[in-house]
Short mmCIF file of C-alpha atoms in Angstrom, two decimals:
data_model
loop_
_atom_site.label_atom_id
_atom_site.label_comp_id
_atom_site.label_asym_id
_atom_site.label_seq_id
_atom_site.Cartn_x
_atom_site.Cartn_y
_atom_site.Cartn_z
CA MET A 1 111.63 99.77 86.67
CA ARG A 2 109.26 96.52 87.13
CA HIS A 3 106.55 97.14 84.77
CA ASN A 4 104.33 94.31 84.06
CA LYS A 5 106.21 92.05 86.46
CA LYS A 6 103.56 90.90 89.03
CA ILE A 7 104.71 87.63 89.37
CA ASN A 8 107.42 86.83 92.69
CA HIS A 9 109.72 84.13 90.86
CA LEU A 10 110.68 82.96 94.31
CA GLY A 11 114.23 82.48 93.03
CA ARG A 12 113.27 79.47 90.55
CA THR A 13 112.96 78.13 87.68
CA ASN A 14 109.41 78.07 85.87
CA THR A 15 108.69 74.52 86.65
CA HIS A 16 110.19 74.54 90.26
CA ARG A 17 107.83 77.20 90.89
CA ASP A 18 104.70 75.82 89.54
CA ALA A 19 105.49 72.28 91.56
CA MET A 20 106.40 74.14 94.82
CA LEU A 21 102.83 75.83 94.72
CA SER A 22 100.90 72.85 93.87
CA ASN A 23 102.40 71.10 96.60
CA MET A 24 102.07 73.67 98.88
CA ALA A 25 98.25 73.94 97.57
CA CYS A 26 97.52 70.21 98.45
CA SER A 27 99.03 70.70 101.59
CA LEU A 28 96.66 73.72 102.63
CA ILE A 29 93.58 71.70 101.11
CA LYS A 30 94.40 68.65 103.23
CA HIS A 31 95.48 70.37 106.60
CA LYS A 32 93.52 73.47 106.29
CA ARG A 33 96.73 75.46 107.69
CA ILE A 34 100.31 75.60 106.95
CA PHE A 35 103.32 77.26 107.77
CA THR A 36 105.68 78.85 105.26
CA THR A 37 107.69 82.30 104.36
CA THR A 38 105.35 85.34 103.90
CA ALA A 39 106.30 85.44 100.34
CA LYS A 40 105.53 82.09 99.36
CA ALA A 41 102.15 82.67 101.29
CA LYS A 42 101.43 85.45 98.95
CA ALA A 43 102.07 83.62 95.80
CA LEU A 44 100.23 80.87 97.06
CA ARG A 45 97.15 82.71 97.48
CA LYS A 46 97.12 84.10 93.81
CA PHE A 47 97.29 80.41 92.86
CA VAL A 48 94.86 78.50 95.22
CA GLU A 49 91.98 81.23 95.41
CA PRO A 50 90.93 80.68 91.58
CA LEU A 51 90.97 77.00 92.33
CA ILE A 52 88.67 77.03 95.05
CA THR A 53 86.26 79.44 93.20
CA LYS A 54 86.57 76.91 90.24
CA SER A 55 85.65 74.26 93.20
CA LYS A 56 82.21 75.60 93.78
CA GLU A 57 80.80 74.41 90.04
CA ASP A 58 81.00 70.68 90.59
CA THR A 59 81.34 69.29 86.95
CA THR A 60 83.47 67.66 85.11
CA THR A 61 85.31 70.26 83.33
CA SER A 62 86.13 72.10 86.79
CA ARG A 63 87.47 68.99 88.40
CA ARG A 64 89.41 68.35 85.70
CA VAL A 65 90.99 71.98 85.52
CA VAL A 66 91.92 71.47 88.91
CA PHE A 67 93.78 67.99 88.73
CA SER A 68 95.53 69.76 85.73
CA TYR A 69 96.90 72.03 88.47
CA LEU A 70 97.20 70.19 91.52
CA GLN A 71 98.10 66.78 90.31
CA ASP A 72 96.77 65.11 93.41
CA LYS A 73 93.39 63.28 93.21
CA TYR A 74 92.77 63.28 97.37
CA ALA A 75 93.14 67.27 97.24
CA VAL A 76 91.27 67.55 94.50
CA THR A 77 88.07 65.46 96.13
CA GLU A 78 88.57 67.02 99.30
CA LEU A 79 88.51 70.25 97.84
CA PHE A 80 85.12 69.55 95.85
CA LYS A 81 83.21 67.44 98.48
CA GLU A 82 84.49 69.71 102.05
CA ILE A 83 85.86 72.91 101.08
CA SER A 84 83.52 73.46 98.09
CA GLN A 85 80.53 73.09 100.42
CA LYS A 86 81.72 75.35 103.43
CA ILE A 87 82.86 78.12 101.13
CA ALA A 88 79.74 78.02 98.77
CA ASP A 89 78.11 81.34 99.90
CA ARG A 90 81.69 83.47 100.48
CA PRO A 91 82.08 85.98 97.42
CA GLY A 92 86.18 85.56 97.60
CA GLY A 93 88.67 85.85 99.98
CA TYR A 94 89.22 82.49 100.93
CA THR A 95 92.44 82.12 102.60
CA ARG A 96 94.18 84.05 105.39
CA ILE A 97 97.35 85.43 105.99
CA ILE A 98 98.55 85.64 109.52
CA LYS A 99 102.24 86.83 110.07
CA THR A 100 104.29 85.32 112.66
CA GLY A 101 107.37 86.98 113.17
CA ASN A 102 110.84 85.94 111.47
CA ARG A 103 112.91 83.10 111.14
CA LEU A 104 115.67 82.39 113.73
CA GLY A 105 117.97 81.06 110.98
CA ASP A 106 117.71 83.64 108.15
CA ASN A 107 115.79 86.05 109.62
CA ALA A 108 112.87 85.23 106.97
CA ALA A 109 109.16 86.57 107.24
CA MET A 110 107.40 83.75 108.12
CA CYS A 111 103.69 83.32 108.66
CA PHE A 112 100.27 81.14 108.56
CA ILE A 113 98.24 80.31 105.61
CA GLU A 114 95.04 79.29 106.50
CA LEU A 115 91.42 78.41 105.02
CA VAL A 116 89.18 80.88 106.61
CA ASP A 117 86.12 78.84 106.77
CA TYR A 118 88.03 76.58 108.97
CA ASN A 119 89.35 78.60 112.08
CA GLU A 120 86.89 78.01 114.46
CA ASN A 121 89.18 80.45 116.81
CA MET A 122 88.72 83.41 114.75
CA ALA A 123 85.04 82.80 114.21
CA LYS A 124 84.49 82.77 117.85
CA ASP A 125 86.54 85.56 118.52
CA ASN A 126 84.38 88.00 116.40
CA SER A 127 81.06 86.79 117.97
CA ALA A 128 82.48 87.62 121.15
CA LYS A 129 83.88 91.10 120.22
CA LYS A 130 80.50 92.19 119.28
CA ALA A 131 78.99 91.11 122.33
CA THR A 132 81.45 92.83 124.39
CA LYS A 133 80.85 96.79 125.40
CA THR A 134 83.39 99.10 125.23
CA ARG A 135 85.05 100.54 128.36
CA ARG A 136 85.07 104.25 129.09
CA SER A 137 87.96 106.38 130.25
CA ARG A 138 88.15 106.37 134.15
CA LYS A 139 89.06 110.06 133.91
CA LYS A 140 86.06 110.34 131.94
CA SER A 141 83.57 108.86 134.16
CA ALA A 142 85.59 110.37 137.06
CA ALA A 143 85.08 113.92 135.57
CA ALA A 144 81.42 113.29 134.58
CA GLU A 145 80.43 111.89 138.30
CA ALA A 146 82.24 115.20 139.73
CA THR A 147 80.17 117.27 137.32
CA SER A 148 77.12 115.30 138.09
CA THR A 149 77.57 115.55 141.89
CA GLU A 150 78.27 119.39 141.99
CA ALA A 151 75.02 119.55 139.88
CA THR A 152 72.79 117.69 142.43
CA GLU A 153 74.70 119.40 145.36
CA ALA A 154 74.34 122.79 143.85
CA PRO A 155 70.48 123.17 144.06
CA ALA A 156 70.82 121.90 147.39
CA VAL A 157 72.59 124.77 149.16
CA GLU A 158 70.69 127.47 147.08
CA GLU A 159 67.11 125.91 148.65
CA GLN A 160 69.06 126.04 152.07
CA SER A 161 69.87 129.60 151.50
CA ALA A 162 66.82 130.63 150.57
CA GLU A 163 65.03 129.66 153.86
#
Protein backbone atom coordinates (compact mmCIF):
# COMPACT_ATOMS: atom_id res chain seq x y z
CA MET A 1 0.00 0.00 0.00
CA ARG A 2 1.20 3.52 -0.64
CA HIS A 3 -0.21 5.43 2.31
CA ASN A 4 1.30 8.95 2.68
CA LYS A 5 3.63 8.51 -0.30
CA LYS A 6 2.72 11.58 -2.33
CA ILE A 7 6.17 12.39 -3.74
CA ASN A 8 7.30 10.76 -6.96
CA HIS A 9 10.98 10.09 -6.32
CA LEU A 10 11.68 9.79 -10.07
CA GLY A 11 14.32 7.12 -9.43
CA ARG A 12 16.74 9.64 -7.92
CA THR A 13 18.21 10.56 -4.58
CA ASN A 14 16.78 13.52 -2.72
CA THR A 15 19.62 15.89 -3.61
CA HIS A 16 19.65 14.84 -7.26
CA ARG A 17 15.87 15.29 -7.49
CA ASP A 18 16.05 18.76 -5.89
CA ALA A 19 18.82 19.84 -8.26
CA MET A 20 16.97 18.47 -11.29
CA LEU A 21 13.68 20.19 -10.37
CA SER A 22 15.55 23.43 -9.70
CA ASN A 23 17.22 23.30 -13.12
CA MET A 24 13.94 22.41 -14.84
CA ALA A 25 12.14 25.26 -13.06
CA CYS A 26 14.84 27.73 -14.17
CA SER A 27 14.52 26.49 -17.75
CA LEU A 28 10.74 26.79 -17.61
CA ILE A 29 10.96 30.35 -16.29
CA LYS A 30 13.53 31.40 -18.90
CA HIS A 31 12.05 29.65 -21.96
CA LYS A 32 8.35 29.57 -20.94
CA ARG A 33 7.99 26.01 -22.32
CA ILE A 34 10.05 22.84 -21.96
CA PHE A 35 9.78 19.33 -23.37
CA THR A 36 10.10 16.52 -20.81
CA THR A 37 8.55 13.30 -19.56
CA THR A 38 5.08 13.40 -18.06
CA ALA A 39 6.24 12.21 -14.63
CA LYS A 40 8.88 14.93 -14.43
CA ALA A 41 6.40 17.55 -15.63
CA LYS A 42 3.92 16.62 -12.91
CA ALA A 43 6.67 16.79 -10.26
CA LEU A 44 7.84 20.12 -11.71
CA ARG A 45 4.32 21.55 -11.52
CA LYS A 46 4.21 20.85 -7.76
CA PHE A 47 7.65 22.44 -7.43
CA VAL A 48 7.21 25.61 -9.50
CA GLU A 49 3.63 26.72 -8.85
CA PRO A 50 4.22 27.68 -5.20
CA LEU A 51 7.28 29.66 -6.32
CA ILE A 52 5.19 31.55 -8.88
CA THR A 53 2.59 32.26 -6.21
CA LYS A 54 5.37 33.53 -3.96
CA SER A 55 6.56 35.88 -6.71
CA LYS A 56 3.27 37.81 -6.68
CA GLU A 57 4.50 39.60 -3.57
CA ASP A 58 7.79 41.32 -4.47
CA THR A 59 9.56 41.56 -1.14
CA THR A 60 13.12 40.80 -0.11
CA THR A 61 11.96 37.82 1.90
CA SER A 62 10.02 36.25 -0.95
CA ARG A 63 12.97 36.83 -3.33
CA ARG A 64 15.30 35.07 -0.89
CA VAL A 65 12.93 32.15 -0.45
CA VAL A 66 12.56 31.70 -4.22
CA PHE A 67 16.33 32.06 -4.73
CA SER A 68 16.93 29.33 -2.14
CA TYR A 69 14.95 26.95 -4.38
CA LEU A 70 16.14 28.10 -7.82
CA GLN A 71 19.78 29.15 -7.19
CA ASP A 72 19.74 31.28 -10.37
CA LYS A 73 19.54 35.04 -10.05
CA TYR A 74 18.52 35.58 -13.69
CA ALA A 75 15.58 33.21 -13.31
CA VAL A 76 14.53 34.92 -10.08
CA THR A 77 14.70 38.34 -11.76
CA GLU A 78 12.66 37.11 -14.72
CA LEU A 79 10.11 35.54 -12.39
CA PHE A 80 9.61 38.64 -10.27
CA LYS A 81 9.69 41.21 -13.10
CA GLU A 82 7.91 39.66 -16.08
CA ILE A 83 6.01 36.58 -15.01
CA SER A 84 4.58 37.97 -11.78
CA GLN A 85 3.18 40.97 -13.68
CA LYS A 86 1.47 38.73 -16.23
CA ILE A 87 -0.07 36.32 -13.70
CA ALA A 88 -1.04 38.91 -11.10
CA ASP A 89 -4.80 38.38 -11.45
CA ARG A 90 -4.69 34.58 -11.92
CA PRO A 91 -5.66 32.68 -8.73
CA GLY A 92 -3.61 29.57 -9.57
CA GLY A 93 -2.95 27.04 -12.30
CA TYR A 94 0.05 28.78 -13.83
CA THR A 95 1.30 25.81 -15.84
CA ARG A 96 -0.23 23.60 -18.51
CA ILE A 97 0.85 20.06 -19.43
CA ILE A 98 0.24 18.97 -23.02
CA LYS A 99 0.92 15.31 -23.73
CA THR A 100 2.73 14.61 -27.00
CA GLY A 101 2.93 10.82 -27.13
CA ASN A 102 5.68 8.35 -26.36
CA ARG A 103 9.43 8.64 -26.88
CA LEU A 104 10.85 6.36 -29.55
CA GLY A 105 13.78 4.95 -27.59
CA ASP A 106 12.19 3.78 -24.36
CA ASN A 107 8.48 4.49 -24.94
CA ALA A 108 8.35 7.03 -22.09
CA ALA A 109 5.31 9.31 -22.05
CA MET A 110 6.44 12.77 -23.22
CA CYS A 111 4.83 16.18 -22.88
CA PHE A 112 5.26 19.94 -22.96
CA ILE A 113 4.96 21.92 -19.77
CA GLU A 114 4.41 25.61 -20.34
CA LEU A 115 3.38 28.76 -18.56
CA VAL A 116 -0.29 29.36 -19.33
CA ASP A 117 -0.23 33.12 -19.97
CA TYR A 118 2.65 32.91 -22.45
CA ASN A 119 0.98 30.75 -25.09
CA GLU A 120 -0.71 33.20 -27.46
CA ASN A 121 -1.95 30.41 -29.74
CA MET A 122 -4.12 28.91 -26.98
CA ALA A 123 -5.51 32.34 -26.09
CA LYS A 124 -6.43 32.97 -29.74
CA ASP A 125 -8.03 29.53 -30.04
CA ASN A 126 -10.25 30.15 -27.01
CA SER A 127 -11.55 33.43 -28.43
CA ALA A 128 -12.07 31.84 -31.85
CA LYS A 129 -14.02 28.96 -30.33
CA LYS A 130 -16.38 31.35 -28.59
CA ALA A 131 -17.06 33.25 -31.81
CA THR A 132 -17.92 30.22 -33.97
CA LYS A 133 -21.43 28.85 -34.14
CA THR A 134 -22.26 25.21 -33.70
CA ARG A 135 -23.23 23.30 -36.81
CA ARG A 136 -26.38 21.28 -36.77
CA SER A 137 -26.70 17.82 -38.21
CA ARG A 138 -27.74 17.59 -41.86
CA LYS A 139 -30.21 14.82 -41.09
CA LYS A 140 -31.91 16.95 -38.52
CA SER A 141 -32.09 19.99 -40.79
CA ALA A 142 -33.33 17.86 -43.73
CA ALA A 143 -36.08 16.37 -41.55
CA ALA A 144 -37.02 19.83 -40.29
CA GLU A 145 -37.19 21.14 -43.86
CA ALA A 146 -39.38 18.22 -44.93
CA THR A 147 -41.84 18.81 -42.12
CA SER A 148 -41.89 22.55 -42.76
CA THR A 149 -42.50 22.07 -46.51
CA GLU A 150 -45.24 19.51 -45.79
CA ALA A 151 -46.86 21.95 -43.38
CA THR A 152 -46.82 24.72 -45.99
CA GLU A 153 -48.00 22.47 -48.83
CA ALA A 154 -50.81 20.81 -46.90
CA PRO A 155 -52.95 23.95 -46.39
CA ALA A 156 -52.57 24.81 -50.09
CA VAL A 157 -53.98 21.41 -51.05
CA GLU A 158 -56.90 21.79 -48.66
CA GLU A 159 -57.72 25.24 -50.03
CA GLN A 160 -57.82 23.90 -53.60
CA SER A 161 -60.13 21.04 -52.66
CA ALA A 162 -62.47 23.43 -50.79
CA GLU A 163 -62.98 25.52 -53.89
